[in-house]
PDB file of C-alpha atoms in Angstrom:
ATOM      1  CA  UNK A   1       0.678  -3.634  31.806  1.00 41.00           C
ATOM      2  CA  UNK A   2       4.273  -1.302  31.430  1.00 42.00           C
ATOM      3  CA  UNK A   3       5.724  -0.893  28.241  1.00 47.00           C
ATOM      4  CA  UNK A   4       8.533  -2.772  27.439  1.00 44.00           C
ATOM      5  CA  UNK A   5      11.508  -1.059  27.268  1.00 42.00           C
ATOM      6  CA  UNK A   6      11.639   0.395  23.459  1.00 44.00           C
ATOM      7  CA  UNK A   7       7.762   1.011  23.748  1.00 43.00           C
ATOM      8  CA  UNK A   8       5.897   3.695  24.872  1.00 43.00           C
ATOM      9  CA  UNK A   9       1.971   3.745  25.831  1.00 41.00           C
ATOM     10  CA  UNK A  10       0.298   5.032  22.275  1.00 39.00           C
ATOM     11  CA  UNK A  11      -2.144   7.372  23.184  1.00 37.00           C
ATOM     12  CA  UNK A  12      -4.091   6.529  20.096  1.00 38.00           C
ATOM     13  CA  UNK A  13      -4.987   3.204  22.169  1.00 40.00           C
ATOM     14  CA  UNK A  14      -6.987   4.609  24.584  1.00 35.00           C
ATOM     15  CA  UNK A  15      -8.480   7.802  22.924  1.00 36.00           C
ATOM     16  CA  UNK A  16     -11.285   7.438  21.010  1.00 39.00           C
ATOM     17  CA  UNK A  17     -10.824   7.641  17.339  1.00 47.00           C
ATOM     18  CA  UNK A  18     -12.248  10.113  15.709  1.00 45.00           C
ATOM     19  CA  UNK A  19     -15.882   9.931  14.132  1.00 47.00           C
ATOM     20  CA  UNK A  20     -15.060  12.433  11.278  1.00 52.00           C
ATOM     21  CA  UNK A  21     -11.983  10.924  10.190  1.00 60.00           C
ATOM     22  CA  UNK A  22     -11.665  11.010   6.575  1.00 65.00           C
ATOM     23  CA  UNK A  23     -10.006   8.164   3.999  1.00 69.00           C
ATOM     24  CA  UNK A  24      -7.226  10.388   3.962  1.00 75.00           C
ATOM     25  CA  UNK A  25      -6.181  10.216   7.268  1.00 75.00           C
ATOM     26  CA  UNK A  26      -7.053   6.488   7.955  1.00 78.00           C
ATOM     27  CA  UNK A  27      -5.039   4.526   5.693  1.00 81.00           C
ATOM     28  CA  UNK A  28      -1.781   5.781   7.108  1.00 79.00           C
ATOM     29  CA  UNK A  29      -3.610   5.413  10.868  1.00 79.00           C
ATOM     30  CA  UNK A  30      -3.824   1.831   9.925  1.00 77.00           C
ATOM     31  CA  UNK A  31      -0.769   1.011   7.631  1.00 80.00           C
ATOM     32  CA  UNK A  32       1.333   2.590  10.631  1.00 85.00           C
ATOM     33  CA  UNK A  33      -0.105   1.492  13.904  1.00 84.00           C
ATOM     34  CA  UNK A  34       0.529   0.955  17.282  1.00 87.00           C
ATOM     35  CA  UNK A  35       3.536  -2.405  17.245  1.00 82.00           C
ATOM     36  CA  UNK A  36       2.745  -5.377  19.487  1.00 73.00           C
ATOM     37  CA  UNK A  37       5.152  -5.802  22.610  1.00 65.00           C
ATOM     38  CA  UNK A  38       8.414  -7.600  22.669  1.00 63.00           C
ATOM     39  CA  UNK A  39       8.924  -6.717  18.688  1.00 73.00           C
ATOM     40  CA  UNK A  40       9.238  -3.256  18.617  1.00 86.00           C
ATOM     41  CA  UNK A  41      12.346  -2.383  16.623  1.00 85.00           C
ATOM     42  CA  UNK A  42      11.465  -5.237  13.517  1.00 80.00           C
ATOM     43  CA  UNK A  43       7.795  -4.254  13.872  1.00 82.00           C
ATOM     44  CA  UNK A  44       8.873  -0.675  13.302  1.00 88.00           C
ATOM     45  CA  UNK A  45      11.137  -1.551  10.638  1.00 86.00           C
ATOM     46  CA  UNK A  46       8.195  -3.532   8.815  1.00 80.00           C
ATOM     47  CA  UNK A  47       5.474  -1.010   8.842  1.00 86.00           C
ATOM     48  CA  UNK A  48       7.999   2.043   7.907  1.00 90.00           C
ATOM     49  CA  UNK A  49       9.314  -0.100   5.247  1.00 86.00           C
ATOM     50  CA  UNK A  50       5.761  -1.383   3.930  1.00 82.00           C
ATOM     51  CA  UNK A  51       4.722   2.202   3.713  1.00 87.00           C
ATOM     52  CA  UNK A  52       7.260   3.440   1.898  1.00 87.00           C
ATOM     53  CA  UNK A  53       6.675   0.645  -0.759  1.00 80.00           C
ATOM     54  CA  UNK A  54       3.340   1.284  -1.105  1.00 82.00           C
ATOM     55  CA  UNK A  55       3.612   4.277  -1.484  1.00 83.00           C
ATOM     56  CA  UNK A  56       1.871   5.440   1.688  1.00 86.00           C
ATOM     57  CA  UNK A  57       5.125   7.390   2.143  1.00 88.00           C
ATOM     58  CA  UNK A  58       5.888   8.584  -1.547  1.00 84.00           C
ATOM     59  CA  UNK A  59       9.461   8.845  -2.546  1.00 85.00           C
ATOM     60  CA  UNK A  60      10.234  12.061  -2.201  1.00 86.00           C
ATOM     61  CA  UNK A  61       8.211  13.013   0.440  1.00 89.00           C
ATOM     62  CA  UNK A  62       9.034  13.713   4.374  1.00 91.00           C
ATOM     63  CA  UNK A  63       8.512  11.092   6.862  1.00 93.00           C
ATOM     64  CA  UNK A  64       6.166  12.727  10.004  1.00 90.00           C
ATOM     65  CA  UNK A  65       7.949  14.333  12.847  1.00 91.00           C
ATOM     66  CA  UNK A  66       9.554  11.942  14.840  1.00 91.00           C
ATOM     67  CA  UNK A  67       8.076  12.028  17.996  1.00 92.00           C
ATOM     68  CA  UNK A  68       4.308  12.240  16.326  1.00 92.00           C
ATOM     69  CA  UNK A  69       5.445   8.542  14.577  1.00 93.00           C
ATOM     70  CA  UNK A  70       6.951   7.425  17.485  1.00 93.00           C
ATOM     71  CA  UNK A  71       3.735   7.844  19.437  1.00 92.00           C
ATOM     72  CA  UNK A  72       1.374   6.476  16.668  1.00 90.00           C
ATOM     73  CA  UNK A  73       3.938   3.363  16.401  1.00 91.00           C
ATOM     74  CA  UNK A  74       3.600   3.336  20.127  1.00 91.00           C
ATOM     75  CA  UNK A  75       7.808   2.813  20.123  1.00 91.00           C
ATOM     76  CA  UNK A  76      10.513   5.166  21.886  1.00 92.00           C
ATOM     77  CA  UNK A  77      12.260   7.702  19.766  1.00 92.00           C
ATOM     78  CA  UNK A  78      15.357   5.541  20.263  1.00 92.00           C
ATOM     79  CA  UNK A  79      13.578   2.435  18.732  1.00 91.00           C
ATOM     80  CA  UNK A  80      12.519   4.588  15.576  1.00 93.00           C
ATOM     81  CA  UNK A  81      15.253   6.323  15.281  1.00 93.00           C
ATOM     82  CA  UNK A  82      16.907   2.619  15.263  1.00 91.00           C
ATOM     83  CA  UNK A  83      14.611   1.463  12.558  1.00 90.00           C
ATOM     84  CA  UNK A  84      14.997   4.530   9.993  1.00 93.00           C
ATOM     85  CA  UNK A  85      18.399   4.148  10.260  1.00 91.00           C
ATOM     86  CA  UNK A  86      18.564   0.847   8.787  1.00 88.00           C
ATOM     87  CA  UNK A  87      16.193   2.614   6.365  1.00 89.00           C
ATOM     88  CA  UNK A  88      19.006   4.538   5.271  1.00 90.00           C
ATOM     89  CA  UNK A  89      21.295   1.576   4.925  1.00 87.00           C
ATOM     90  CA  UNK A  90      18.643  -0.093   2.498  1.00 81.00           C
ATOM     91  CA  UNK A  91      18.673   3.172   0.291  1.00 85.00           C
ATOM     92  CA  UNK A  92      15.007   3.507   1.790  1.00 87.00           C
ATOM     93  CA  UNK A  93      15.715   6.892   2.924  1.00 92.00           C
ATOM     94  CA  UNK A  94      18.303   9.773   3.588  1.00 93.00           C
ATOM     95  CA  UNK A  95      18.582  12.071   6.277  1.00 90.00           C
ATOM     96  CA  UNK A  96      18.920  16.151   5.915  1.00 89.00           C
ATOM     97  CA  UNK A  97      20.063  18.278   8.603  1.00 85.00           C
ATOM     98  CA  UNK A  98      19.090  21.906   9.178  1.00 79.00           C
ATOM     99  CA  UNK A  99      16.163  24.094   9.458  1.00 79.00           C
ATOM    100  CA  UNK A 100      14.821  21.982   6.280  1.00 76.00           C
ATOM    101  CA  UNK A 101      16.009  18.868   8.065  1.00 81.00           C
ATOM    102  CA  UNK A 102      14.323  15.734   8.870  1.00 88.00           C
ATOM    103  CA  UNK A 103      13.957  12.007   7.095  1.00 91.00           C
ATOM    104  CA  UNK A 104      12.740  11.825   3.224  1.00 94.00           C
ATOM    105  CA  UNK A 105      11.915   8.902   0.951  1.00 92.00           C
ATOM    106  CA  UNK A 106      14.504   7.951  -1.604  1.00 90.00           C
ATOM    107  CA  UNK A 107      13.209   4.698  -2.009  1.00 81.00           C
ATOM    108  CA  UNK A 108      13.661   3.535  -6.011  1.00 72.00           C
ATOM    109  CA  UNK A 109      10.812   0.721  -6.797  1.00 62.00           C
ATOM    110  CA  UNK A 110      12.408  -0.267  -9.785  1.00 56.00           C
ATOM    111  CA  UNK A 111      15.772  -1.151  -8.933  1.00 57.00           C
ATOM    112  CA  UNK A 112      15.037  -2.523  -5.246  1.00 56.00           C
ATOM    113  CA  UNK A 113      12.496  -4.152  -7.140  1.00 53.00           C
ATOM    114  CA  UNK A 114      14.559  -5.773  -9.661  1.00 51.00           C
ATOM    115  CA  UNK A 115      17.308  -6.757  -6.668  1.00 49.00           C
ATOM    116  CA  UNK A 116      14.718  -8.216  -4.915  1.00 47.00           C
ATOM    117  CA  UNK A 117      13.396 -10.258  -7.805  1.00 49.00           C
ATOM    118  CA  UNK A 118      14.060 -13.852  -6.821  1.00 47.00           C
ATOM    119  CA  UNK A 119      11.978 -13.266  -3.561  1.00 42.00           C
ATOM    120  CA  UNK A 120       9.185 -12.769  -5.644  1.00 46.00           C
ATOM    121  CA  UNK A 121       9.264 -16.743  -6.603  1.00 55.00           C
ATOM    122  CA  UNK A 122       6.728 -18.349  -5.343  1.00 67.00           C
ATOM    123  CA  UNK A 123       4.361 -22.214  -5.879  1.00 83.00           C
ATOM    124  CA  UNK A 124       1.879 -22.100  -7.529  1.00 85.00           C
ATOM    125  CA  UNK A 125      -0.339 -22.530  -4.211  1.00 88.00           C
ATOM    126  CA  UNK A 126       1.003 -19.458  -2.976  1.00 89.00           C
ATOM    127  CA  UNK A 127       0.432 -17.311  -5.687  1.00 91.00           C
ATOM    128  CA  UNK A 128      -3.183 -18.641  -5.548  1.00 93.00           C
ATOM    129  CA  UNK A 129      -3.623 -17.757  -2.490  1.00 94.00           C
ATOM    130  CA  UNK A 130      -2.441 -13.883  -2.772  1.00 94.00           C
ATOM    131  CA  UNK A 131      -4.998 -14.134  -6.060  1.00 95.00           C
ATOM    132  CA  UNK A 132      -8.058 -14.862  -4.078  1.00 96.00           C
ATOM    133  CA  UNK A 133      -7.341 -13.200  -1.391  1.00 97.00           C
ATOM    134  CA  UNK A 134      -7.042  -9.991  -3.530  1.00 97.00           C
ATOM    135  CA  UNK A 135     -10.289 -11.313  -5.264  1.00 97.00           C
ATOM    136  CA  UNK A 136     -12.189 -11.356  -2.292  1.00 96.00           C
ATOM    137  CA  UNK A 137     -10.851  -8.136  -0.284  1.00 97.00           C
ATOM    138  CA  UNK A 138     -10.359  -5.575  -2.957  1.00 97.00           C
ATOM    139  CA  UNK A 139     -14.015  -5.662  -4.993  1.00 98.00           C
ATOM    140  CA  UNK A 140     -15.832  -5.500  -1.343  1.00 97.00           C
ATOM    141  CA  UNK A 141     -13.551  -2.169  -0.461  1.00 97.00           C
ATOM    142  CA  UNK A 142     -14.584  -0.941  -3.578  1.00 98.00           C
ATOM    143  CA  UNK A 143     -18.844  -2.176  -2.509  1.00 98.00           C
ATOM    144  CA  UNK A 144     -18.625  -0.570   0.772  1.00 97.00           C
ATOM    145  CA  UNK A 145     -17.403   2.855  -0.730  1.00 97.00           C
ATOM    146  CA  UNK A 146     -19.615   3.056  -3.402  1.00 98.00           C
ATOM    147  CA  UNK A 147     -22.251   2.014  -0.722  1.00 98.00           C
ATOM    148  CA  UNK A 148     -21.441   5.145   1.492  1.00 96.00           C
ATOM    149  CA  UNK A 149     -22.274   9.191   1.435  1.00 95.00           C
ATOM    150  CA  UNK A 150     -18.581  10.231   0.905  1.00 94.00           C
ATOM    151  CA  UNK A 151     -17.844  13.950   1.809  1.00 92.00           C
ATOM    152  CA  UNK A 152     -16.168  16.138  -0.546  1.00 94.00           C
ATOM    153  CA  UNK A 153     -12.285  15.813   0.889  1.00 92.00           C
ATOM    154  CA  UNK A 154     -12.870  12.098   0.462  1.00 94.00           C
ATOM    155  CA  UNK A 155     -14.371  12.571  -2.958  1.00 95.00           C
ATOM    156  CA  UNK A 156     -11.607  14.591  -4.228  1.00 95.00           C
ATOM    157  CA  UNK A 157      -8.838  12.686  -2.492  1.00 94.00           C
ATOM    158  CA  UNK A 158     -10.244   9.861  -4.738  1.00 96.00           C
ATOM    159  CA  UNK A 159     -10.585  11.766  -8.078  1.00 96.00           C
ATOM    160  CA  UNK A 160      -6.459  12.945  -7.140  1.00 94.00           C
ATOM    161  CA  UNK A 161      -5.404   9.686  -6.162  1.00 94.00           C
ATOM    162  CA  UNK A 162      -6.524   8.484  -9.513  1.00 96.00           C
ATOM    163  CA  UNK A 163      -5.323  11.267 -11.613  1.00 95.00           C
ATOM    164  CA  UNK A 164      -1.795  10.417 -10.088  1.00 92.00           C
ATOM    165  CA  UNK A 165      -1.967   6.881 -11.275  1.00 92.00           C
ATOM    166  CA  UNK A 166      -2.978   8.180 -15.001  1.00 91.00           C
ATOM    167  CA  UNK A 167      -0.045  10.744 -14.727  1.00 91.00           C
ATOM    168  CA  UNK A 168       2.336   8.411 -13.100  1.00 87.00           C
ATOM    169  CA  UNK A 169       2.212   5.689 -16.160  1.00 82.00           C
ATOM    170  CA  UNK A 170       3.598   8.705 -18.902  1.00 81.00           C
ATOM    171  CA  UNK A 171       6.156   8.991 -16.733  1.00 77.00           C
ATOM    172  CA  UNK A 172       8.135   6.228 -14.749  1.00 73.00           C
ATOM    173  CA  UNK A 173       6.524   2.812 -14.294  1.00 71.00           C
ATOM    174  CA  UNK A 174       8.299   2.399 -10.550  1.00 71.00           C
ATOM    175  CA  UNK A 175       6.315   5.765 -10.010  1.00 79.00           C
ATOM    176  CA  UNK A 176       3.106   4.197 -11.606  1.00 83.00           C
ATOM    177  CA  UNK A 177       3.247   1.038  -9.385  1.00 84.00           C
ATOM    178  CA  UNK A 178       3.424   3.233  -6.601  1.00 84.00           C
ATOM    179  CA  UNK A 179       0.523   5.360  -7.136  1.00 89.00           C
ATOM    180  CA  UNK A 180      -1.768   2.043  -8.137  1.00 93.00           C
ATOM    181  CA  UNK A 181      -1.125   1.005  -4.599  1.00 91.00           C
ATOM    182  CA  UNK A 182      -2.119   4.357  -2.869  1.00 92.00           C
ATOM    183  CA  UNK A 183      -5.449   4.331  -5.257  1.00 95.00           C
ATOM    184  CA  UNK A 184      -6.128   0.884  -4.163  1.00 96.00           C
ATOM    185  CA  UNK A 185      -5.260   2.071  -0.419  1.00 94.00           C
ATOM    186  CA  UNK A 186      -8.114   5.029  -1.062  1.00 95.00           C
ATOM    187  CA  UNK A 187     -10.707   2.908  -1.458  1.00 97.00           C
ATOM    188  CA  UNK A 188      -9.526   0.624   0.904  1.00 95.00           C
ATOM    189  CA  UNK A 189      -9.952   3.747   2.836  1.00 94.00           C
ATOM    190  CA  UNK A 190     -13.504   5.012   1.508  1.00 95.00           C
ATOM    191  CA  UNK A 191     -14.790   1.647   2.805  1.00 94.00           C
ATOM    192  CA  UNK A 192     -14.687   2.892   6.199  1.00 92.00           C
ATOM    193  CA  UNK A 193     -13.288   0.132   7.398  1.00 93.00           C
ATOM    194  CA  UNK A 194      -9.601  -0.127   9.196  1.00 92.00           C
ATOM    195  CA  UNK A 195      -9.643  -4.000   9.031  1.00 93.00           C
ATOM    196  CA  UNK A 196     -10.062  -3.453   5.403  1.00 95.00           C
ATOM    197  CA  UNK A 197      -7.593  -0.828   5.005  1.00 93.00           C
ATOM    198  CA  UNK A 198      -4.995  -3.720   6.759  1.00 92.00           C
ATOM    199  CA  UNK A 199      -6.073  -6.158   4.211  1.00 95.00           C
ATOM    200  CA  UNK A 200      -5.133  -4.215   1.200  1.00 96.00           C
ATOM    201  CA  UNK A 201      -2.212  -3.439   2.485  1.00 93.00           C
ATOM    202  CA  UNK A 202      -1.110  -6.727   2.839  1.00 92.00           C
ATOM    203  CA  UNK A 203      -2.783  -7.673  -0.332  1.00 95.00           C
ATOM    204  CA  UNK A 204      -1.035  -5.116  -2.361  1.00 93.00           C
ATOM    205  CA  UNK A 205       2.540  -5.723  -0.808  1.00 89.00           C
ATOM    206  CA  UNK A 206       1.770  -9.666  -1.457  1.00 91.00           C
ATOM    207  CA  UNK A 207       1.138  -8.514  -5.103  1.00 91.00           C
ATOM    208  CA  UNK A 208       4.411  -5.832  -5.072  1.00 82.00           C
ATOM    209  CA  UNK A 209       6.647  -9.496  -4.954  1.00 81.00           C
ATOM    210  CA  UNK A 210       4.553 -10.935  -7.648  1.00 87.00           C
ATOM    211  CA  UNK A 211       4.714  -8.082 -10.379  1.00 84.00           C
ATOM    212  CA  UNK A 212       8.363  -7.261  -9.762  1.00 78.00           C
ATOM    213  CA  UNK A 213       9.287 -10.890 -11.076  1.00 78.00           C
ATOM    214  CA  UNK A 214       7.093  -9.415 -14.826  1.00 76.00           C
ATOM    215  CA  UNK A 215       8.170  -7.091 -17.259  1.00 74.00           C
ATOM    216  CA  UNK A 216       6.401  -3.781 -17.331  1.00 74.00           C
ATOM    217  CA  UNK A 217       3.851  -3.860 -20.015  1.00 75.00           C
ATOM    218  CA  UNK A 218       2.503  -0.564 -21.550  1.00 81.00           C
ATOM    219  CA  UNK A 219      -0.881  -2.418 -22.878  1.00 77.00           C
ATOM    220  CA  UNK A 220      -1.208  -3.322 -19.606  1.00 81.00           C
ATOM    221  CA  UNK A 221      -1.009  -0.524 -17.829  1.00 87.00           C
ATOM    222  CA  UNK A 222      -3.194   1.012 -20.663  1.00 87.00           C
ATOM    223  CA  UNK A 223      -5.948  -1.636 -19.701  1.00 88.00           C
ATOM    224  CA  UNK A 224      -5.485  -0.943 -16.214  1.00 91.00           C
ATOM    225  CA  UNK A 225      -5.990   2.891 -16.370  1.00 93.00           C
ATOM    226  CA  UNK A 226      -8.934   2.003 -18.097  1.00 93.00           C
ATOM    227  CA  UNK A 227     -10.026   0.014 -15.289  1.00 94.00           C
ATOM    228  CA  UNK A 228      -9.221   2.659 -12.360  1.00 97.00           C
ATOM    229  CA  UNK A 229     -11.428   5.367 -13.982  1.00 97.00           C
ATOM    230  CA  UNK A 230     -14.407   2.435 -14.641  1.00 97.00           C
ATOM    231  CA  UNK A 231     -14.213   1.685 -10.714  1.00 98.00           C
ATOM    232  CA  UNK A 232     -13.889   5.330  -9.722  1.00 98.00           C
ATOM    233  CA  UNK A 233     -16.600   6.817 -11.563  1.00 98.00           C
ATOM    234  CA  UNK A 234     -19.037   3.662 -10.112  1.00 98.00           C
ATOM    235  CA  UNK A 235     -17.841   4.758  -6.357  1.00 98.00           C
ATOM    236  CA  UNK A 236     -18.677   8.162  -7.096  1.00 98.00           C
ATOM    237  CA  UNK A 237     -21.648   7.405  -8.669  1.00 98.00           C
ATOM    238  CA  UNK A 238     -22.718   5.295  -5.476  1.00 98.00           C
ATOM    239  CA  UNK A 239     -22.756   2.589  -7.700  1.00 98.00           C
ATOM    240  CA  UNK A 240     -22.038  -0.310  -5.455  1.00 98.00           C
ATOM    241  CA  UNK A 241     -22.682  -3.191  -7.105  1.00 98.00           C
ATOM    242  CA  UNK A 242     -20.898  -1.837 -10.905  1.00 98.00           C
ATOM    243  CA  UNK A 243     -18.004  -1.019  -8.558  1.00 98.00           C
ATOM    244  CA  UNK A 244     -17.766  -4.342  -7.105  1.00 98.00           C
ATOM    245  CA  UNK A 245     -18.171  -6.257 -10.525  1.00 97.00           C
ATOM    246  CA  UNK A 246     -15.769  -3.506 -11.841  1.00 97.00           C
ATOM    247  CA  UNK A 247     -13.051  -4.312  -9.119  1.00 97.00           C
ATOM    248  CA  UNK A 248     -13.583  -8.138  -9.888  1.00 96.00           C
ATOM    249  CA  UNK A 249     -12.869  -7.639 -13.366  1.00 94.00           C
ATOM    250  CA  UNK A 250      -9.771  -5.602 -12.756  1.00 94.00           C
ATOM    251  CA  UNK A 251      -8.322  -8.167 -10.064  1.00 95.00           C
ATOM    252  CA  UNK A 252      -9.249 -10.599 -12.927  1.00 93.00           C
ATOM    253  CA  UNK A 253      -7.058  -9.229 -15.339  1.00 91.00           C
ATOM    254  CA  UNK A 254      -4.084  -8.646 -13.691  1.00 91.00           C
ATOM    255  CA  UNK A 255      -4.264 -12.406 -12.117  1.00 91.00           C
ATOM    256  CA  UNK A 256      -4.588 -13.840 -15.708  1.00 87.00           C
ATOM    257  CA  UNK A 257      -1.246 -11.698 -16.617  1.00 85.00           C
ATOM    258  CA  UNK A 258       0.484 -13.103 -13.498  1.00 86.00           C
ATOM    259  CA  UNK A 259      -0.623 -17.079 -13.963  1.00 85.00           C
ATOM    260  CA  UNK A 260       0.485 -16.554 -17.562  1.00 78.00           C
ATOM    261  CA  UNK A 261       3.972 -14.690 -17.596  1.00 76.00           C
ATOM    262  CA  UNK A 262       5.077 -16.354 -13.931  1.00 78.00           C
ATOM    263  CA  UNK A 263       6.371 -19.749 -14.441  1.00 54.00           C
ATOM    264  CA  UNK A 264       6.164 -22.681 -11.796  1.00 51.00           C
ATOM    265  CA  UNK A 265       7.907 -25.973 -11.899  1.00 44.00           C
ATOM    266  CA  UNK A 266       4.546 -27.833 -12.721  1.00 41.00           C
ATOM    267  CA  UNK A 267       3.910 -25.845 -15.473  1.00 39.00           C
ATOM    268  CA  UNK A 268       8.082 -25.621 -17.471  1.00 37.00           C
ATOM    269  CA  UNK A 269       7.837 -26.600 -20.665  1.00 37.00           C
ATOM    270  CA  UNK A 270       8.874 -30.337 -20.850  1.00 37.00           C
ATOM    271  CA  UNK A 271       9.536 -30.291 -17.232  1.00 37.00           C
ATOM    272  CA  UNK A 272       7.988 -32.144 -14.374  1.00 33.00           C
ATOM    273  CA  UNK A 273       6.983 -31.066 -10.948  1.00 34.00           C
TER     274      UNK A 273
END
């Protein structure tokens, strides 16, 4: 089948992947893939946007060449150039021209975050279901990493991702939440598994809505630290099952804080559903 116009044939769809591809390089393979047909310029938007929340594109960093994204999106420069442009409307990112030129992050968590607040409401049933589905998805990444030989890059990719998280929370919390979500993305990633990869990173967008509707609480992110290293130091340990019950604990915690401080209209004080 012919691309539609706005989509061009991904070479990354018929080439094999691979077989020594680290963590590293797979979770942005899989948070930015090829777009399905007859969406290509929302599709676009969505991924580049998701990344950049997650922090798969940092703030600050550069976004990749454009015609190496617009190959692994499988889109015509026209359709990304389309899609970061409306980037740079949302305050996403801004656009330098020059020998230094190109497209960089300026994406600020906190107060997109706190704009975006009422989105973040949500029934009870749904925030249920973005709790188990964490629950379920996030302690088997963790299993499955633990569970493999990782090679050095990966290991130390791992040990950095987590050291940004601990240096991240002295600093700026929008910048903490950030690098939580790449950590969780890096074991997503040291599972070996793409699929996996996809499911955290809908998992931890699903659970950017539900914290931005919380206050930020140092204790918290104290415990949570705590947590990271405890997980961390099972995977590297090849620890599988401590990692798992480790994760499970962790996801535990953080849905507890979210059922308590995010009110639903079964649960107002004097109220009724």
């Amino acid at each position: 089948m012919s691309p539609t116009p706005g989509q061009v044939r991904d070479p990354a769809q018929t080439a094999t992947r691979p077989a020594r591809m680290t963590a590293q390089d797979l979770v942005p393979e899989v948070v930015l893939r090829p777009v399905r047909e007859g969406q290509a310029y929302e599709a676009t938007l969505e991924q580049l946007a998701t990344a950049v929340r997650l922090g798969v594109l940092p703030t600050g960093s550069q976004l990749p060449p454009e015609r190496e994204l617009a190959t692994r999106l499988g889109v015509s420069r026209v359709t990304l150039r389309e899609a970061i442009a409306t980037l740079r409307d949302l305050g996403m990112v801004e656009t330098r021209r020059g020998r230094a030129g190109g497209s960089f992050v300026t994406y600020d968590w906190a107060a997109r975050e706190a704009e975006t607040g009422d989105a973040a409401a949500t029934t009870e049933a749904e925030l249920e279901d973005v709790l188990g589905f964490r629950r379920v998805v996030e302690p088997g990444t963790a299993y499955l990493a633990a569970s493999r030989a990782l090679p050095a890059t990966d290991r130390g990719w791992l040990k950095e991702c987590l050291r940004d998280v601990s240096d991240a929370s002295r600093r700026d919390a929008a910048e903490h939440r950030q690098a939580d979500s790449r950590l969780h993305l890096a074991i997503a990633g040291l599972s070996g598994s793409p699929s996996l990869v996809e499911a955290v990173s809908r998992s931890q967008s699903a659970l950017h809505q539900l914290l931005a509707a919380i206050p930020v609480l140092p204790r918290n992110i104290e415990h949570s630290n705590a947590d990271h290293e405890a997980v961390v130091d099972a995977i590297l340990s090849g620890e599988p099952e401590d990692a798992r019950e480790l994760a499970e604990e962790h996801c535990d915690k953080t849905a507890a804080l979210l059922r308590g401080l995010l009110a639903h209209p079964t649960t107002h004080p004097g109220g009724t559903p």
